[in-house]
Amino acid sequence: MTKLNFNWVFPDSFVFPALVASSGMALSIFYGYKLCTVREKLSIKAPHLSDEPEFKKAAHDYHSTHDSLPIVIPSVFMFSHLISPNWSLIIGSSWVLSRLCYCCNFCCKKENENEVVKNCHYMLNYVSQMALVGGSMFGLAVSLANRYKLLHSK
C-alpha cells in the first residue's frame, strides 16, 4: 500500500489565484443548484424558460456568474504571475465578494432589495474585472518590452 505524502507547498503565484478560481467555481455550482431548486419548485422542465420573477432572478444569477468565470479565472492567474500574487488574491476576492453581494441582493424579497448593495456589486464586479484584465495586459506588455530589450541589446 502506497502512503500518500501531503507535505508539498506550492508558490503563492499558484495558490492565491487557485483560491479565487475555486471560490468562483463553487459560487457557480451554488447558483446552478439554486436554479435547479427553483425549477423544481415552479415545475419548469430543464431547457424551458419562464417569466416567473423568482426563476428569472435565479437564472440571471447563474448566467451572470457563469459568464464572468472565463474572464476572471485566466486573468487572475495571469495577474498573479505577471504582477503580484498578493494583489491577485485581493482583487480576485473582491470579485467573489461582489458575486456574494449580488446573491444576497437577489436572495432577499423584492421589497427588501437595496440599491446601495446593488451599486456596490456593480462597482466591485466591473472594477475588479477591469483591474485583473488591465493589469494582466500591462504586465504582459512590460514583459514583452523587457524581452525585446534583452534580445536586441547586443
PDB file of C-alpha atoms in Angstrom:
ATOM      1  CA  MET A   1       0.000   0.000   0.000  1.00  0.00           C
ATOM      2  CA  THR A   2       1.425   3.376  -1.026  1.00  0.00           C
ATOM      3  CA  LYS A   3       1.422   6.065   1.605  1.00  0.00           C
ATOM      4  CA  LEU A   4       0.233   9.449   0.355  1.00  0.00           C
ATOM      5  CA  ASN A   5       2.548  12.337   1.067  1.00  0.00           C
ATOM      6  CA  PHE A   6       0.803  15.691   1.548  1.00  0.00           C
ATOM      7  CA  ASN A   7       3.702  17.884   2.596  1.00  0.00           C
ATOM      8  CA  TRP A   8       4.063  19.914  -0.587  1.00  0.00           C
ATOM      9  CA  VAL A   9       3.962  23.691  -0.721  1.00  0.00           C
ATOM     10  CA  PHE A  10       3.079  25.488  -3.931  1.00  0.00           C
ATOM     11  CA  PRO A  11       4.144  29.082  -4.614  1.00  0.00           C
ATOM     12  CA  ASP A  12       1.803  31.970  -3.881  1.00  0.00           C
ATOM     13  CA  SER A  13       1.593  32.736  -7.609  1.00  0.00           C
ATOM     14  CA  PHE A  14      -0.345  29.482  -7.983  1.00  0.00           C
ATOM     15  CA  VAL A  15      -2.144  29.106  -4.650  1.00  0.00           C
ATOM     16  CA  PHE A  16      -3.700  32.582  -4.435  1.00  0.00           C
ATOM     17  CA  PRO A  17      -5.322  32.581  -7.891  1.00  0.00           C
ATOM     18  CA  ALA A  18      -6.359  28.950  -7.390  1.00  0.00           C
ATOM     19  CA  LEU A  19      -8.192  30.049  -4.245  1.00  0.00           C
ATOM     20  CA  VAL A  20     -10.072  32.730  -6.184  1.00  0.00           C
ATOM     21  CA  ALA A  21     -10.786  30.358  -9.091  1.00  0.00           C
ATOM     22  CA  SER A  22     -12.093  27.602  -6.845  1.00  0.00           C
ATOM     23  CA  SER A  23     -14.267  30.108  -4.968  1.00  0.00           C
ATOM     24  CA  GLY A  24     -15.712  31.339  -8.259  1.00  0.00           C
ATOM     25  CA  MET A  25     -16.398  27.802  -9.433  1.00  0.00           C
ATOM     26  CA  ALA A  26     -18.020  26.967  -6.092  1.00  0.00           C
ATOM     27  CA  LEU A  27     -20.275  30.018  -6.477  1.00  0.00           C
ATOM     28  CA  SER A  28     -21.203  28.871  -9.968  1.00  0.00           C
ATOM     29  CA  ILE A  29     -22.095  25.416  -8.634  1.00  0.00           C
ATOM     30  CA  PHE A  30     -24.149  27.005  -5.842  1.00  0.00           C
ATOM     31  CA  TYR A  31     -26.037  29.201  -8.310  1.00  0.00           C
ATOM     32  CA  GLY A  32     -26.636  26.171 -10.542  1.00  0.00           C
ATOM     33  CA  TYR A  33     -28.073  24.302  -7.569  1.00  0.00           C
ATOM     34  CA  LYS A  34     -30.212  27.304  -6.674  1.00  0.00           C
ATOM     35  CA  LEU A  35     -31.511  27.433 -10.255  1.00  0.00           C
ATOM     36  CA  CYS A  36     -32.366  23.710 -10.142  1.00  0.00           C
ATOM     37  CA  THR A  37     -34.284  24.090  -6.891  1.00  0.00           C
ATOM     38  CA  VAL A  38     -36.276  26.994  -8.326  1.00  0.00           C
ATOM     39  CA  ARG A  39     -37.015  24.904 -11.438  1.00  0.00           C
ATOM     40  CA  GLU A  40     -38.307  22.066  -9.258  1.00  0.00           C
ATOM     41  CA  LYS A  41     -40.317  24.415  -7.052  1.00  0.00           C
ATOM     42  CA  LEU A  42     -42.024  26.042 -10.040  1.00  0.00           C
ATOM     43  CA  SER A  43     -42.238  22.794 -12.101  1.00  0.00           C
ATOM     44  CA  ILE A  44     -40.223  24.162 -15.024  1.00  0.00           C
ATOM     45  CA  LYS A  45     -38.579  21.422 -17.096  1.00  0.00           C
ATOM     46  CA  ALA A  46     -34.894  21.843 -17.953  1.00  0.00           C
ATOM     47  CA  PRO A  47     -34.499  23.515 -21.343  1.00  0.00           C
ATOM     48  CA  HIS A  48     -37.610  25.673 -20.915  1.00  0.00           C
ATOM     49  CA  LEU A  49     -37.628  29.186 -19.503  1.00  0.00           C
ATOM     50  CA  SER A  50     -40.279  31.062 -17.581  1.00  0.00           C
ATOM     51  CA  ASP A  51     -41.342  34.620 -16.857  1.00  0.00           C
ATOM     52  CA  GLU A  52     -41.695  33.882 -13.150  1.00  0.00           C
ATOM     53  CA  PRO A  53     -39.740  36.575 -11.241  1.00  0.00           C
ATOM     54  CA  GLU A  54     -38.129  34.040  -8.905  1.00  0.00           C
ATOM     55  CA  PHE A  55     -36.941  31.932 -11.837  1.00  0.00           C
ATOM     56  CA  LYS A  56     -35.684  34.946 -13.757  1.00  0.00           C
ATOM     57  CA  LYS A  57     -33.640  36.064 -10.733  1.00  0.00           C
ATOM     58  CA  ALA A  58     -32.094  32.619 -10.223  1.00  0.00           C
ATOM     59  CA  ALA A  59     -31.343  32.203 -13.937  1.00  0.00           C
ATOM     60  CA  HIS A  60     -29.806  35.673 -14.172  1.00  0.00           C
ATOM     61  CA  ASP A  61     -27.737  34.999 -11.059  1.00  0.00           C
ATOM     62  CA  TYR A  62     -26.375  31.774 -12.507  1.00  0.00           C
ATOM     63  CA  HIS A  63     -25.719  33.074 -16.008  1.00  0.00           C
ATOM     64  CA  SER A  64     -24.008  36.293 -14.971  1.00  0.00           C
ATOM     65  CA  THR A  65     -21.618  34.415 -12.661  1.00  0.00           C
ATOM     66  CA  HIS A  66     -21.055  31.691 -15.226  1.00  0.00           C
ATOM     67  CA  ASP A  67     -20.357  34.289 -17.936  1.00  0.00           C
ATOM     68  CA  SER A  68     -17.751  36.047 -15.769  1.00  0.00           C
ATOM     69  CA  LEU A  69     -15.714  32.934 -14.988  1.00  0.00           C
ATOM     70  CA  PRO A  70     -13.926  32.694 -18.383  1.00  0.00           C
ATOM     71  CA  ILE A  71     -12.717  36.267 -17.880  1.00  0.00           C
ATOM     72  CA  VAL A  72     -11.822  36.130 -14.194  1.00  0.00           C
ATOM     73  CA  ILE A  73     -10.072  32.758 -13.925  1.00  0.00           C
ATOM     74  CA  PRO A  74      -7.387  33.257 -16.613  1.00  0.00           C
ATOM     75  CA  SER A  75      -6.883  36.912 -15.746  1.00  0.00           C
ATOM     76  CA  VAL A  76      -6.370  36.193 -12.028  1.00  0.00           C
ATOM     77  CA  PHE A  77      -3.684  33.617 -12.895  1.00  0.00           C
ATOM     78  CA  MET A  78      -2.019  35.966 -15.397  1.00  0.00           C
ATOM     79  CA  PHE A  79      -2.146  38.858 -12.939  1.00  0.00           C
ATOM     80  CA  SER A  80      -0.590  36.672 -10.261  1.00  0.00           C
ATOM     81  CA  HIS A  81       2.308  35.580 -12.451  1.00  0.00           C
ATOM     82  CA  LEU A  82       2.902  38.912 -14.186  1.00  0.00           C
ATOM     83  CA  ILE A  83       2.157  41.486 -11.466  1.00  0.00           C
ATOM     84  CA  SER A  84       1.652  40.218  -7.911  1.00  0.00           C
ATOM     85  CA  PRO A  85       0.168  37.110  -6.260  1.00  0.00           C
ATOM     86  CA  ASN A  86      -0.994  39.125  -3.249  1.00  0.00           C
ATOM     87  CA  TRP A  87      -2.800  41.703  -5.359  1.00  0.00           C
ATOM     88  CA  SER A  88      -4.367  38.981  -7.498  1.00  0.00           C
ATOM     89  CA  LEU A  89      -5.807  37.497  -4.302  1.00  0.00           C
ATOM     90  CA  ILE A  90      -7.121  40.879  -3.130  1.00  0.00           C
ATOM     91  CA  ILE A  91      -8.659  41.865  -6.469  1.00  0.00           C
ATOM     92  CA  GLY A  92      -9.959  38.368  -7.190  1.00  0.00           C
ATOM     93  CA  SER A  93     -11.503  38.163  -3.730  1.00  0.00           C
ATOM     94  CA  SER A  94     -13.250  41.470  -4.358  1.00  0.00           C
ATOM     95  CA  TRP A  95     -14.828  39.877  -7.446  1.00  0.00           C
ATOM     96  CA  VAL A  96     -16.000  36.915  -5.334  1.00  0.00           C
ATOM     97  CA  LEU A  97     -17.345  39.379  -2.754  1.00  0.00           C
ATOM     98  CA  SER A  98     -19.213  41.242  -5.498  1.00  0.00           C
ATOM     99  CA  ARG A  99     -20.864  37.995  -6.588  1.00  0.00           C
ATOM    100  CA  LEU A 100     -21.864  37.316  -2.974  1.00  0.00           C
ATOM    101  CA  CYS A 101     -23.350  40.818  -2.677  1.00  0.00           C
ATOM    102  CA  TYR A 102     -25.263  40.118  -5.868  1.00  0.00           C
ATOM    103  CA  CYS A 103     -26.565  36.847  -4.454  1.00  0.00           C
ATOM    104  CA  CYS A 104     -27.645  38.460  -1.195  1.00  0.00           C
ATOM    105  CA  ASN A 105     -29.470  41.177  -3.100  1.00  0.00           C
ATOM    106  CA  PHE A 106     -31.339  38.651  -5.209  1.00  0.00           C
ATOM    107  CA  CYS A 107     -31.974  36.180  -2.370  1.00  0.00           C
ATOM    108  CA  CYS A 108     -33.939  38.814  -0.489  1.00  0.00           C
ATOM    109  CA  LYS A 109     -37.531  39.550  -1.329  1.00  0.00           C
ATOM    110  CA  LYS A 110     -38.262  42.227  -3.888  1.00  0.00           C
ATOM    111  CA  GLU A 111     -39.278  44.780  -1.273  1.00  0.00           C
ATOM    112  CA  ASN A 112     -36.006  44.254   0.612  1.00  0.00           C
ATOM    113  CA  GLU A 113     -33.717  44.989  -2.356  1.00  0.00           C
ATOM    114  CA  ASN A 114     -31.224  47.706  -1.616  1.00  0.00           C
ATOM    115  CA  GLU A 115     -29.829  49.997  -4.309  1.00  0.00           C
ATOM    116  CA  VAL A 116     -26.625  50.571  -2.318  1.00  0.00           C
ATOM    117  CA  VAL A 117     -25.856  46.842  -2.288  1.00  0.00           C
ATOM    118  CA  LYS A 118     -26.737  46.613  -5.977  1.00  0.00           C
ATOM    119  CA  ASN A 119     -24.473  49.529  -6.883  1.00  0.00           C
ATOM    120  CA  CYS A 120     -21.697  48.159  -4.663  1.00  0.00           C
ATOM    121  CA  HIS A 121     -21.945  44.861  -6.525  1.00  0.00           C
ATOM    122  CA  TYR A 122     -21.687  46.520  -9.918  1.00  0.00           C
ATOM    123  CA  MET A 123     -18.757  48.661  -8.857  1.00  0.00           C
ATOM    124  CA  LEU A 124     -16.817  45.773  -7.291  1.00  0.00           C
ATOM    125  CA  ASN A 125     -17.610  43.423 -10.150  1.00  0.00           C
ATOM    126  CA  TYR A 126     -16.547  45.633 -13.023  1.00  0.00           C
ATOM    127  CA  VAL A 127     -13.639  47.361 -11.300  1.00  0.00           C
ATOM    128  CA  SER A 128     -12.141  44.043 -10.211  1.00  0.00           C
ATOM    129  CA  GLN A 129     -12.588  42.500 -13.668  1.00  0.00           C
ATOM    130  CA  MET A 130     -11.062  45.526 -15.371  1.00  0.00           C
ATOM    131  CA  ALA A 131      -8.191  45.635 -12.870  1.00  0.00           C
ATOM    132  CA  LEU A 132      -7.419  41.956 -13.442  1.00  0.00           C
ATOM    133  CA  VAL A 133      -7.617  42.151 -17.234  1.00  0.00           C
ATOM    134  CA  GLY A 134      -5.890  45.541 -17.472  1.00  0.00           C
ATOM    135  CA  GLY A 135      -3.167  44.563 -15.015  1.00  0.00           C
ATOM    136  CA  SER A 136      -2.574  41.315 -16.882  1.00  0.00           C
ATOM    137  CA  MET A 137      -2.267  43.161 -20.178  1.00  0.00           C
ATOM    138  CA  PHE A 138       0.070  45.727 -18.608  1.00  0.00           C
ATOM    139  CA  GLY A 139       2.251  43.002 -17.083  1.00  0.00           C
ATOM    140  CA  LEU A 140       2.379  41.176 -20.398  1.00  0.00           C
ATOM    141  CA  ALA A 141       3.317  44.373 -22.263  1.00  0.00           C
ATOM    142  CA  VAL A 142       6.114  45.131 -19.779  1.00  0.00           C
ATOM    143  CA  SER A 143       7.367  41.561 -20.014  1.00  0.00           C
ATOM    144  CA  LEU A 144       7.396  41.676 -23.820  1.00  0.00           C
ATOM    145  CA  ALA A 145       9.144  45.073 -23.822  1.00  0.00           C
ATOM    146  CA  ASN A 146      11.810  43.781 -21.440  1.00  0.00           C
ATOM    147  CA  ARG A 147      12.233  40.671 -23.569  1.00  0.00           C
ATOM    148  CA  TYR A 148      12.667  42.826 -26.668  1.00  0.00           C
ATOM    149  CA  LYS A 149      15.280  44.974 -24.885  1.00  0.00           C
ATOM    150  CA  LEU A 150      17.129  41.887 -23.705  1.00  0.00           C
ATOM    151  CA  LEU A 151      17.178  40.242 -27.131  1.00  0.00           C
ATOM    152  CA  HIS A 152      18.181  43.390 -29.020  1.00  0.00           C
ATOM    153  CA  SER A 153      20.719  44.816 -26.584  1.00  0.00           C
ATOM    154  CA  LYS A 154      23.667  43.077 -28.264  1.00  0.00           C
TER     155      LYS A 154
END
